[in-house]
Structures are given as structure tokens and as C-alpha cells.
Amino acid sequence: MLSVATVRSAGGAANYFAADNYYTRGDADRSGEWIGDGATRLGLEGEVDPKSFEAVLRGELPGGARVGSDGREHRAGIDLTFSLPKSWSLIALVGGDTRILEAYREAVKETLGWAERNAAETRMMVGGKEKVVATRNLVVALFQHDTNRNQEPNAHLHAVVANVTQGEDGKWRALWNGKLWANNTLLNSMTMARFRESVEKLGYETGPVLKHGNFEAAGISRDAVMAFSSRRQEILEQAKHMVHSGPKVMDAATLMTRAAKPAITDREALAATWKEAASDLGIDFTDIIAKANARATRDLGGLRPLADGLQRLTERGCAWITEFARALGGKESDPLLPAYLARKDRPEIAAAQAVASAVRHLSEREAAFAVTDVYKTALDFGLPATMPAIEARVGQLIASGQLLKGQGPDKGLVTTADALAQEARILAAAEQGRGAVTPVIAAEAAGRLLQTLSERRYGLRLNDGQEAAGRLILGSIDRIIAIQGVAGAGKSTLLRPVAELLRREGIKVVGLAVQNTLVQLLEGETRIPSMTVARFLRSHRDLLGEAPDANRLVAARKDYAGAVVLLDEASMVGNADQEKLVRLANLLELARFVAIGDKRQLGAVDAGKPFAVMQAAGVDTAVMNRNIRARDAVLLKAQSAAQGGHVVEALGFLKPHTMEVNNNGAITAAETWLGLSPEERERTAI
């Protein structure tokens, strides 16, 4: 497991991290190890000297340079804590197989190398503007500890990343660590993938892959693990008494139960206590380690030869392909797999299949996704593939055009050629409907009629955004249009008179929504007969093939030609369903297909954001950006600024109603919220 925390005090860090170092008495007083290209550039190598460590955390660098000398408080850095799963700590610290510790340490160092190359950034002026730029160097002090706060075996490594990095111009600046925080689960997954490879070479059998790539050692029961995990049980017990649940509550419970870490006065006595407890639990570490050694000798590092030992390379590769396909529940053939896969070695085959499955899995939910999500998903399948092989395979897919990289602000995203083609088909259908219909009511007349009807029937006057949307629905010459409306913009207030005017013209009006609950809301608020998107598509599925039946098409057009279909909460519809809807709009010869929603809200259940893509591509769109539901003036201003993407301005409006603290802000907020009554908590957000 990997946790990330801010190092709040340079002096406190220097005292703490060097205190509980290493397992054996001979190493107990050693300091940590400097790693990272940034450390090398500063001449910081080998063991960590506490004075130099504290100085770097203060921003005082060897040679006299200083980071953060402009009067602002200099943040010390962040602590990446890599913790071995408990069963492996037991084998290493109680059983005595210290090769486990070395394997984990090497895995962590490899991960930190990746983080340095891919997540080290700073802010500097480029072309007159401040930008976040890559630096590819970190200053890291790595400390190995072996106990938790209850003095139980708990091997973990603190990678203390100093808040300094060197830019391309040679100047040392504060580290911009956003990517380190954002990728913490990926860093854990790649560490555990490398560690799994190492321990399997040592002959150990591994348990199933759990969240973020974690896994326990086979042969050590859950009861044994929990017997050495009283710290975990303290946290769980505290969480039981808290009103809510979830990761943030677990973090709060951890803080609330955290006591000072006691000094270890007699390591030999502590080790003896651990061994006695393990013996009482019936754990035979001698047998576990002996079996692993025997397995390693027999299996040559986990690469088990086939029974006859004489099969050719290709046949062995085919066996691995079948094995991994079954493990993933996928197919042995896939367009995302390379040609001649059976001729590759085992890690390459595993990486290719893991990446293919990761792309398939992610593309079911999003049309475009972060390349780091591909890495993590592939690693978490638990195949014998480590980050270098996964990264190489993703690079091959990008080079071949099977994965396409985003540009500009989307440069960290990738998409598939299939997803891009699907979006192109959606836009082509919208273009096919451009100028294809006649207005139901001329736009100017439509505006006057809507205002008159709304005032007489409902006692309300439409605002400019509502009137513009109504005029577009009634007066456009395009079959496929969009209404972009913020929350509380008065959609129902508009649709009631629009639907009434359409019915007066003898035009059928049908509403669509993605869920039954939304269908009921749409019908209840607008009196428009409505159904789910799934039901509408199911009733026309026989028209969506390459050659729809002519008689069936005639019958369907009899029902829908010249009709107006209103798709509510259109942002919730993914590419697959949207493609079918716009195809049907043209095929059935609708008078209008109106997608209504807010592209900033309620993401699609399935892959893609076609509502936003259609607007960006120029589909005729009316904008309703006034919230008529909200009454509080401050909230109205904040909401308007947030809708425009002006977050700082939005928070500025809320500032008179907020409490600011300089230190321990999250803890103060949590404690303040926990101090409220249950009724107040229900209506209070952090």
C-alpha cells in the first residue's frame, strides 16, 4: 500500500525518519539512502546525513543556493510511504527471509525512478507566462522502517521527496508535485507488480491480486495477518462509531487513533515476542521458506517448462496466450494484440494481453482515458507483466495508430481508433440533418407565441435564454439541435409551452431519458409522453442494421416522420446510444431531435461525451445559462462563476462564509464537522 502525506516540519522529519531504521541491530543506527538525479546533481549520495537532510527540507541546498527565499514559507516536501502487505512483513521480519525486504526496496526504487522521469515538475516562466514544466529530477531520501505504532512487524519505506527540483535553466525551484499525488495508486501498482515478479522468482506462491495491485503471500491465513494487525483493528473500530463511511472517514479515523510512535529499546526482545506469537498461531516460517527455496530451484524462477520439456517456442507461447486469456476472461485473439504473439517471451505476451484488456475495459466507460489509467488497469490484472513491458506495449499501440494521443490540454489522454470513428459517425449524422427540415413556426413568431402562451397559461415570462431555446426548437431548419442549460435554468418552464404549440400544429412530441426516474420527472413536469432511451432503441433495433426492412421502415416513419423527440439530460448518453439516436433521427425523418442537458454535469453512463462533442463541432445550440431556481444572491454569483470555469472567482464570492486556517486545514475541517450535531452534519458539506 502507498500513502502520501505532506512533510510539515523539516526538523521533525529529520528526527523521525532516521529513528526506526532497518531490521537488524547492526543496521539499526544507519540513516537512509539518497536517491534521484536531483540528489546526484546536489552531490547528495549514499547515506543520509540528518543535518543535510533537514537543510534540504528547509530549501537550503549544498553550495549556498536556496529555494523559497522570497519571503514565503517553504514547504518541506511529501512523504511517499510504501508498505508491504502484512504476510510479507511476517516472512521477512519474523521468518527471517530478508530477501523479501531487498526485493521490495528494489521495486520501490524502480518506481521512484519512473516517478522522477514522469512526474517531476516545477512552475517557471515560459514565453512570458508561468507554466508547469517537466524537470525529470527529484531529491529523495529513502528510509526503511520495520514496525507500526503498536510495535508490530510492518516493513515499510518512507520516500521523502524534498520540495526542490532543478529546471532546464539550471535554477533550483519548488517542486510541483501534483502528478505524484494524482498517480499514487499507479505507483503502488507498479511497485507490487515488480515485487510479485521478484518473490515468484524466489519460489513463493502469491495470493489473488487485490486493490491497487496488492497481494498477500499464499500459505499465511487471514487470521494470522489480523493477529499482527492491532493498529488496523483500532482504525476499523474507530470508524464504526463515525456517522459516515468511505476513504475519507478511514483517513480521519487513522488520525484520531494515532499515538506517538514509541522508541524500540530492545530489538532482540521484540523479535522474540513476534516469533512466540507466530508459533502460537501455528505459523511455520521454516517450512514456508524451505518450500519456496525448493520451488525456486525446481521452477527456475517461476518459468515452469512444459511437461515434455521439448515443445517449440511457438507452442509454449500459445500455451501462455491461452493461460492469460483464461485468467482475464477474454479472447485469445484481439485486434489489439500484436502479430506473431506466440513467438514473444512470457512477459511480452502477458503485457500485450493485459494492455489489450485494459483498453477494452476502459473504453467501455470512456471514449478517451488517461494513459496512466491504461498502465494501472493492465498492472492490476496480476499477470506476470511489470511497468516497463506495459509501457512499451502501450507505446507500440500508439505508434501503430491503434491508440491515438490527445493534443494540447488532452495530451495525457488516449483513445481508440474505433471510438474516434464512432464520434465521426455521430457528427456525420448531425451534418446530414443540417438544413434538412422546415421550421414548425418561424423563429420570430415562435418567440412571441411562446411568451404569450407562457404568461397566459402559466403566469410566467420566459427569460432570454429560455426564449432563444424555444425559438430554436420551433424555428430551426436543422433536424438535430442542442440546448445547453445550467442546473436550475427552467427547462420544464420552457418545454411546457413548446410542447403545447407543437401539439397545436398537429406534431407528435416524445420525451426520452436514460432512467425510469428521469422519465417520470420529465412527464410529471412537462406533460410530455416519455420513455427510456433503451426502450426507444429496442423498439427500433431492426432498423439499425446495414439493410433495414423496407416495410418496417415505412411503418416506423408513419409513427415518427415529422415528430419532435426531446432527449433530456443528454450528457448522460454515451457514444453508442447517441450514434443510434442520431441515425434514427434521420432514418425516421423526424422534424426535430433535440438534445437537452448540461455538458458540465452528469457524465455518460457509457463511453463518450457526445453531447459536448456535438456542441464543440458546431451543432446549432441554444444556451440557457441563468439559474432561476436559486434565490441566494451570493450562491447565484458563485454558481455563475463556477459554470464559466472561474473557480477562483467563485471561491472569492464564498470567502465571507468560509473559515480559513494556515496549518492542518484538513484536520481542522474534519474536527469541526465531527463536532456538529447529526442534524447539522446532514446539511453541512466540507
Coordinates of N, CA and C in Angstrom, one line a residue, residues 531-612:
M531 N -40.4 8.0 -22.6 CA -39.9 6.6 -22.4 C -38.4 6.7 -22.2
T532 N -37.8 5.5 -21.8 CA -36.4 5.4 -21.7 C -35.7 5.3 -23.0
V533 N -34.5 5.8 -23.1 CA -33.7 5.7 -24.3 C -33.6 4.2 -24.7
A534 N -33.4 3.3 -23.8 CA -33.3 1.9 -24.1 C -34.6 1.3 -24.7
R535 N -35.7 1.7 -24.2 CA -37.0 1.3 -24.8 C -37.2 1.8 -26.2
F536 N -36.8 3.1 -26.4 CA -37.0 3.6 -27.8 C -36.0 2.9 -28.8
L537 N -34.8 2.7 -28.4 CA -33.9 2.0 -29.3 C -34.3 0.5 -29.5
R538 N -34.8 -0.1 -28.4 CA -35.2 -1.5 -28.6 C -36.4 -1.6 -29.5
S539 N -37.2 -0.7 -29.5 CA -38.4 -0.7 -30.4 C -38.0 -0.5 -31.9
H540 N -36.8 0.0 -32.1 CA -36.3 0.3 -33.5 C -35.0 -0.5 -33.8
R541 N -34.7 -1.5 -33.1 CA -33.4 -2.1 -33.3 C -33.3 -2.8 -34.6
D542 N -34.5 -3.2 -35.2 CA -34.4 -3.9 -36.5 C -34.1 -2.9 -37.6
L543 N -34.1 -1.6 -37.4 CA -33.8 -0.6 -38.4 C -32.4 -0.1 -38.4
L544 N -31.6 -0.6 -37.4 CA -30.3 -0.1 -37.2 C -29.2 -1.0 -37.9
G545 N -29.6 -2.0 -38.6 CA -28.7 -2.9 -39.3 C -28.3 -2.2 -40.6
E546 N -27.4 -2.9 -41.4 CA -27.0 -2.3 -42.6 C -28.1 -2.1 -43.7
A547 N -29.0 -3.1 -43.7 CA -30.1 -3.0 -44.7 C -31.4 -3.2 -44.0
P548 N -32.0 -2.1 -43.4 CA -33.3 -2.3 -42.7 C -34.4 -2.7 -43.7
D549 N -35.4 -3.5 -43.2 CA -36.5 -3.9 -44.0 C -37.4 -2.7 -44.4
A550 N -37.6 -2.7 -45.7 CA -38.4 -1.6 -46.3 C -39.7 -1.4 -45.7
N551 N -40.5 -2.5 -45.5 CA -41.8 -2.4 -45.0 C -41.8 -1.9 -43.5
R552 N -40.8 -2.4 -42.8 CA -40.7 -2.0 -41.4 C -40.4 -0.5 -41.3
L553 N -39.6 0.0 -42.2 CA -39.2 1.4 -42.2 C -40.4 2.3 -42.5
V554 N -41.2 1.8 -43.5 CA -42.4 2.6 -43.8 C -43.3 2.7 -42.6
A555 N -43.5 1.6 -41.9 CA -44.4 1.6 -40.7 C -43.8 2.5 -39.6
A556 N -42.5 2.5 -39.4 CA -41.9 3.3 -38.4 C -42.0 4.8 -38.7
R557 N -41.8 5.1 -40.0 CA -42.0 6.5 -40.4 C -43.4 7.0 -40.3
K558 N -44.3 6.1 -40.4 CA -45.7 6.5 -40.2 C -46.0 7.0 -38.8
D559 N -45.2 6.4 -37.9 CA -45.4 6.8 -36.5 C -44.6 8.1 -36.1
Y560 N -43.4 8.2 -36.8 CA -42.5 9.2 -36.3 C -42.1 10.3 -37.3
A561 N -42.3 10.1 -38.6 CA -41.9 11.2 -39.5 C -42.6 12.5 -39.2
G562 N -41.8 13.6 -39.1 CA -42.4 14.9 -38.7 C -42.5 15.1 -37.2
A563 N -42.2 14.1 -36.4 CA -42.3 14.2 -35.0 C -41.1 15.0 -34.4
V564 N -41.3 15.4 -33.1 CA -40.2 16.0 -32.3 C -39.9 15.1 -31.2
V565 N -38.6 14.7 -31.1 CA -38.1 13.9 -30.0 C -37.2 14.7 -29.1
L566 N -37.5 14.8 -27.8 CA -36.7 15.6 -26.9 C -35.9 14.6 -26.0
L567 N -34.6 14.7 -26.0 CA -33.7 13.9 -25.2 C -33.3 14.7 -24.0
D568 N -33.8 14.3 -22.8 CA -33.5 15.0 -21.6 C -32.2 14.5 -21.0
E569 N -31.5 15.4 -20.2 CA -30.2 15.0 -19.6 C -29.3 14.3 -20.6
A570 N -29.1 15.0 -21.8 CA -28.4 14.4 -22.9 C -26.9 14.1 -22.5
S571 N -26.3 14.7 -21.6 CA -24.9 14.5 -21.2 C -24.8 13.1 -20.6
M572 N -25.8 12.4 -20.2 CA -25.8 11.1 -19.7 C -25.8 10.0 -20.7
V573 N -25.9 10.3 -22.0 CA -25.9 9.4 -23.1 C -24.5 9.2 -23.7
G574 N -24.1 8.0 -23.8 CA -22.8 7.7 -24.3 C -22.8 7.6 -25.8
N575 N -21.6 7.4 -26.4 CA -21.4 7.4 -27.9 C -22.3 6.3 -28.6
A576 N -22.3 5.1 -28.0 CA -23.0 4.0 -28.7 C -24.5 4.3 -28.9
D577 N -25.2 4.8 -27.8 CA -26.6 5.1 -27.9 C -26.8 6.4 -28.7
Q578 N -25.9 7.4 -28.5 CA -26.1 8.6 -29.3 C -26.0 8.4 -30.8
E579 N -25.1 7.5 -31.2 CA -25.0 7.2 -32.6 C -26.3 6.6 -33.1
K580 N -26.9 5.7 -32.4 CA -28.1 5.1 -32.8 C -29.2 6.1 -32.9
L581 N -29.3 7.0 -31.9 CA -30.3 8.0 -31.8 C -30.3 9.0 -33.0
V582 N -29.1 9.5 -33.4 CA -29.0 10.4 -34.5 C -29.2 9.7 -35.8
R583 N -28.8 8.4 -35.9 CA -29.1 7.7 -37.1 C -30.6 7.5 -37.3
L584 N -31.3 7.2 -36.2 CA -32.8 7.1 -36.3 C -33.4 8.4 -36.6
A585 N -32.9 9.5 -36.0 CA -33.5 10.8 -36.3 C -33.6 11.1 -37.8
N586 N -32.5 10.7 -38.5 CA -32.5 10.9 -40.0 C -33.3 9.8 -40.7
L587 N -33.2 8.6 -40.2 CA -33.9 7.5 -40.9 C -35.4 7.6 -40.7
L588 N -35.9 8.0 -39.6 CA -37.3 8.1 -39.4 C -37.8 9.5 -39.9
E589 N -36.9 10.4 -40.3 CA -37.3 11.7 -40.9 C -38.0 12.5 -39.8
L590 N -37.5 12.6 -38.6 CA -38.0 13.4 -37.5 C -38.0 14.9 -38.0
A591 N -39.0 15.7 -37.5 CA -38.9 17.1 -37.7 C -37.8 17.7 -36.8
R592 N -37.6 17.1 -35.7 CA -36.5 17.7 -34.8 C -36.1 16.6 -33.8
F593 N -34.8 16.5 -33.6 CA -34.2 15.7 -32.5 C -33.5 16.7 -31.6
V594 N -33.9 16.9 -30.4 CA -33.4 18.0 -29.5 C -32.7 17.3 -28.3
A595 N -31.4 17.5 -28.3 CA -30.6 17.0 -27.1 C -30.5 18.2 -26.1
I596 N -31.0 17.9 -24.9 CA -31.1 18.9 -23.8 C -30.3 18.5 -22.6
G597 N -29.5 19.4 -22.1 CA -28.7 19.0 -20.9 C -27.6 20.0 -20.6
D598 N -26.7 19.6 -19.7 CA -25.6 20.4 -19.4 C -24.3 19.6 -19.5
K599 N -23.4 20.0 -20.4 CA -22.2 19.2 -20.7 C -21.3 19.2 -19.5
R600 N -21.5 20.1 -18.5 CA -20.6 20.1 -17.4 C -21.1 19.2 -16.2
Q601 N -22.3 18.6 -16.4 CA -22.9 17.8 -15.4 C -23.2 16.4 -15.8
L602 N -23.4 15.5 -14.9 CA -24.0 14.2 -15.1 C -23.3 13.5 -16.3
G603 N -22.1 13.0 -16.1 CA -21.4 12.3 -17.2 C -22.2 11.0 -17.7
A604 N -21.8 10.6 -18.9 CA -22.5 9.5 -19.5 C -22.2 8.2 -18.8
V605 N -23.2 7.4 -18.7 CA -23.1 6.0 -18.1 C -22.1 5.2 -18.9
D606 N -22.2 5.3 -20.2 CA -21.3 4.5 -21.1 C -20.2 5.5 -21.7
A607 N -19.4 4.9 -22.6 CA -18.2 5.6 -23.0 C -18.7 6.8 -23.9
G608 N -17.9 7.9 -23.7 CA -18.1 9.1 -24.6 C -18.8 10.2 -24.0
K609 N -18.6 11.4 -24.6 CA -19.3 12.6 -24.2 C -19.9 13.3 -25.5
P610 N -20.8 12.6 -26.2 CA -21.2 13.1 -27.5 C -22.0 14.4 -27.4
F611 N -22.6 14.7 -26.2 CA -23.4 16.0 -26.1 C -22.4 17.1 -26.2
A612 N -21.3 17.0 -25.5 CA -20.2 18.1 -25.5 C -19.6 18.1 -26.9

